[in-house]
CSV table of C-alpha atoms in Angstrom, one decimal:
chain,number,residue,atom,x,y,z
A,1375,GLN,CA,-54.4,74.4,0.5
A,1376,VAL,CA,-53.9,75.8,4.0
A,1377,GLN,CA,-54.3,73.2,6.8
A,1378,LEU,CA,-54.2,73.6,10.5
A,1379,VAL,CA,-54.1,70.5,12.7
A,1380,GLU,CA,-54.5,70.8,16.5
A,1381,SER,CA,-53.5,68.2,19.0
A,1382,GLY,CA,-53.1,67.9,22.7
A,1383,GLY,CA,-56.6,68.1,24.0
A,1384,GLY,CA,-58.2,65.6,26.3
A,1385,LEU,CA,-59.6,65.0,29.8
A,1386,MET,CA,-57.8,66.7,32.7
A,1387,GLN,CA,-58.3,67.2,36.3
A,1388,ALA,CA,-58.6,70.7,37.8
A,1389,GLY,CA,-55.1,72.1,38.6
A,1390,GLU,CA,-53.4,70.0,35.9
A,1391,SER,CA,-51.4,71.3,32.9
A,1392,SER,CA,-51.6,70.5,29.2
A,1393,ARG,CA,-50.1,71.8,26.0
A,1394,LEU,CA,-51.9,72.2,22.8
A,1395,SER,CA,-50.1,72.2,19.5
A,1396,CYS,CA,-51.1,73.4,16.0
A,1397,VAL,CA,-49.2,72.5,12.9
A,1398,VAL,CA,-49.8,74.7,9.8
A,1399,SER,CA,-49.1,73.7,6.3
A,1400,GLY,CA,-49.8,75.3,2.9
A,1401,ARG,CA,-48.6,78.8,3.7
A,1402,SER,CA,-45.5,80.6,4.8
A,1403,PHE,CA,-46.1,80.1,8.6
A,1404,SER,CA,-43.5,82.6,9.7
A,1405,ASN,CA,-45.3,85.5,7.9
A,1406,TYR,CA,-48.5,85.2,9.7
A,1407,GLY,CA,-49.8,85.8,13.2
A,1408,MET,CA,-51.6,83.0,15.0
A,1409,GLY,CA,-54.3,82.7,17.6
A,1410,TRP,CA,-56.0,80.2,19.9
A,1411,TRP,CA,-59.7,80.5,20.3
A,1412,ARG,CA,-62.2,78.4,22.3
A,1413,GLN,CA,-65.9,77.7,22.3
A,1414,ALA,CA,-67.8,76.1,25.1
A,1415,PRO,CA,-71.3,74.6,24.5
A,1416,GLY,CA,-73.9,77.3,24.2
A,1417,LYS,CA,-71.4,80.1,24.1
A,1418,GLU,CA,-69.8,82.2,21.5
A,1419,ARG,CA,-66.2,81.5,20.3
A,1420,GLU,CA,-63.8,83.6,22.3
A,1421,ILE,CA,-60.2,84.6,21.9
A,1422,VAL,CA,-57.7,82.9,24.3
A,1423,ALA,CA,-54.4,84.1,23.0
A,1424,SER,CA,-52.7,85.5,19.9
A,1425,ILE,CA,-49.1,85.9,18.8
A,1426,SER,CA,-47.4,87.9,16.1
A,1427,ALA,CA,-45.5,86.3,13.2
A,1428,SER,CA,-42.1,87.0,14.8
A,1429,GLY,CA,-43.4,85.8,18.2
A,1430,GLU,CA,-42.3,89.1,19.8
A,1431,THR,CA,-45.8,90.2,20.6
A,1432,THR,CA,-48.4,88.2,22.4
A,1433,TYR,CA,-51.9,88.7,23.7
A,1434,LEU,CA,-53.8,86.8,26.4
A,1435,THR,CA,-57.3,87.2,27.4
A,1436,ASP,CA,-57.8,88.3,31.1
A,1437,SER,CA,-59.2,85.0,32.3
A,1438,VAL,CA,-56.0,83.0,31.3
A,1439,LYS,CA,-53.3,85.6,32.2
A,1440,GLY,CA,-50.8,84.0,34.6
A,1441,ARG,CA,-51.9,80.5,33.6
A,1442,PHE,CA,-51.6,80.2,29.8
A,1443,THR,CA,-48.8,81.0,27.5
A,1444,ILE,CA,-48.7,81.2,23.7
A,1445,SER,CA,-45.6,80.5,21.8
A,1446,ARG,CA,-44.5,79.5,18.3
A,1447,ASP,CA,-41.6,77.7,16.6
A,1448,ASN,CA,-41.4,79.0,13.1
A,1449,ARG,CA,-38.9,76.2,12.1
A,1450,LYS,CA,-41.6,73.6,12.9
A,1451,ASN,CA,-44.6,75.6,11.6
A,1452,THR,CA,-46.2,75.1,15.0
A,1453,VAL,CA,-47.9,77.3,17.5
A,1454,TYR,CA,-48.4,76.2,21.1
A,1455,LEU,CA,-50.7,76.9,24.0
A,1456,GLN,CA,-49.3,76.0,27.3
A,1457,MET,CA,-52.2,75.7,29.8
A,1458,ASN,CA,-51.5,75.5,33.5
A,1459,SER,CA,-53.7,75.5,36.6
A,1460,LEU,CA,-56.7,74.3,34.5
A,1461,THR,CA,-60.2,74.9,35.8
A,1462,PRO,CA,-63.6,73.5,34.7
A,1463,GLU,CA,-64.3,76.9,33.2
A,1464,ASP,CA,-61.5,76.2,30.7
A,1465,THR,CA,-63.6,73.3,29.2
A,1466,ALA,CA,-64.2,74.0,25.6
A,1467,ALA,CA,-63.2,73.1,22.0
A,1468,TYR,CA,-60.0,74.9,21.3
A,1469,TYR,CA,-59.2,76.1,17.8
A,1470,CYS,CA,-56.1,77.6,16.2
A,1471,ALA,CA,-56.3,80.1,13.4
A,1472,THR,CA,-54.0,82.2,11.2
A,1473,THR,CA,-54.4,85.9,11.0
A,1474,ARG,CA,-54.5,87.8,7.7
A,1475,GLY,CA,-51.1,89.3,8.2
A,1476,SER,CA,-48.0,89.4,10.4
A,1477,TRP,CA,-49.9,91.0,13.3
A,1478,MET,CA,-51.7,89.5,16.2
A,1479,THR,CA,-55.3,90.4,16.9
A,1480,SER,CA,-58.2,89.6,19.3
A,1481,ALA,CA,-60.8,90.3,16.6
A,1482,ILE,CA,-62.3,87.3,15.0
A,1483,GLU,CA,-62.6,89.0,11.6
A,1484,GLY,CA,-58.8,89.2,11.6
A,1485,TYR,CA,-58.5,85.5,11.2
A,1486,GLU,CA,-58.5,83.7,7.9
A,1487,PHE,CA,-58.0,80.0,8.3
A,1488,TRP,CA,-59.1,77.7,11.1
A,1489,GLY,CA,-58.3,74.3,12.4
A,1490,GLN,CA,-60.9,71.7,13.2
A,1491,GLY,CA,-60.5,72.1,16.9
A,1492,THR,CA,-59.4,69.9,19.8
A,1493,GLN,CA,-61.6,69.3,22.9
A,1494,VAL,CA,-60.3,70.2,26.3
A,1495,THR,CA,-62.4,68.9,29.2
A,1496,VAL,CA,-61.4,69.8,32.8
A,1497,SER,CA,-63.1,68.0,35.7
A,1498,SER,CA,-63.3,69.3,39.2
């Protein structure tokens, strides 16, 4: 059984930083790409960042470039999302997910397993 458990969300002030973590169990973590998605109330789920299985290739959506970083530690079965210079527009539930192969992708159909999500709320 594949499980993804996110942590690190909470209430932040605009301009602050936070790091989300996602621990994966039940599959060979180092063989699969990973992604972070977010969903704000009343909006569709959107890609935030993705990383290949090796960690050599990453993708960041335009709105977070220069502020967020995705990374992974294959020894710890963990993927991270470092979020800097947070703004109220970053407020959402954040989800980690595994891709269907070693690649990264920004397409939601390319993801197979999802975590339960962690809430990030940024106040102005």
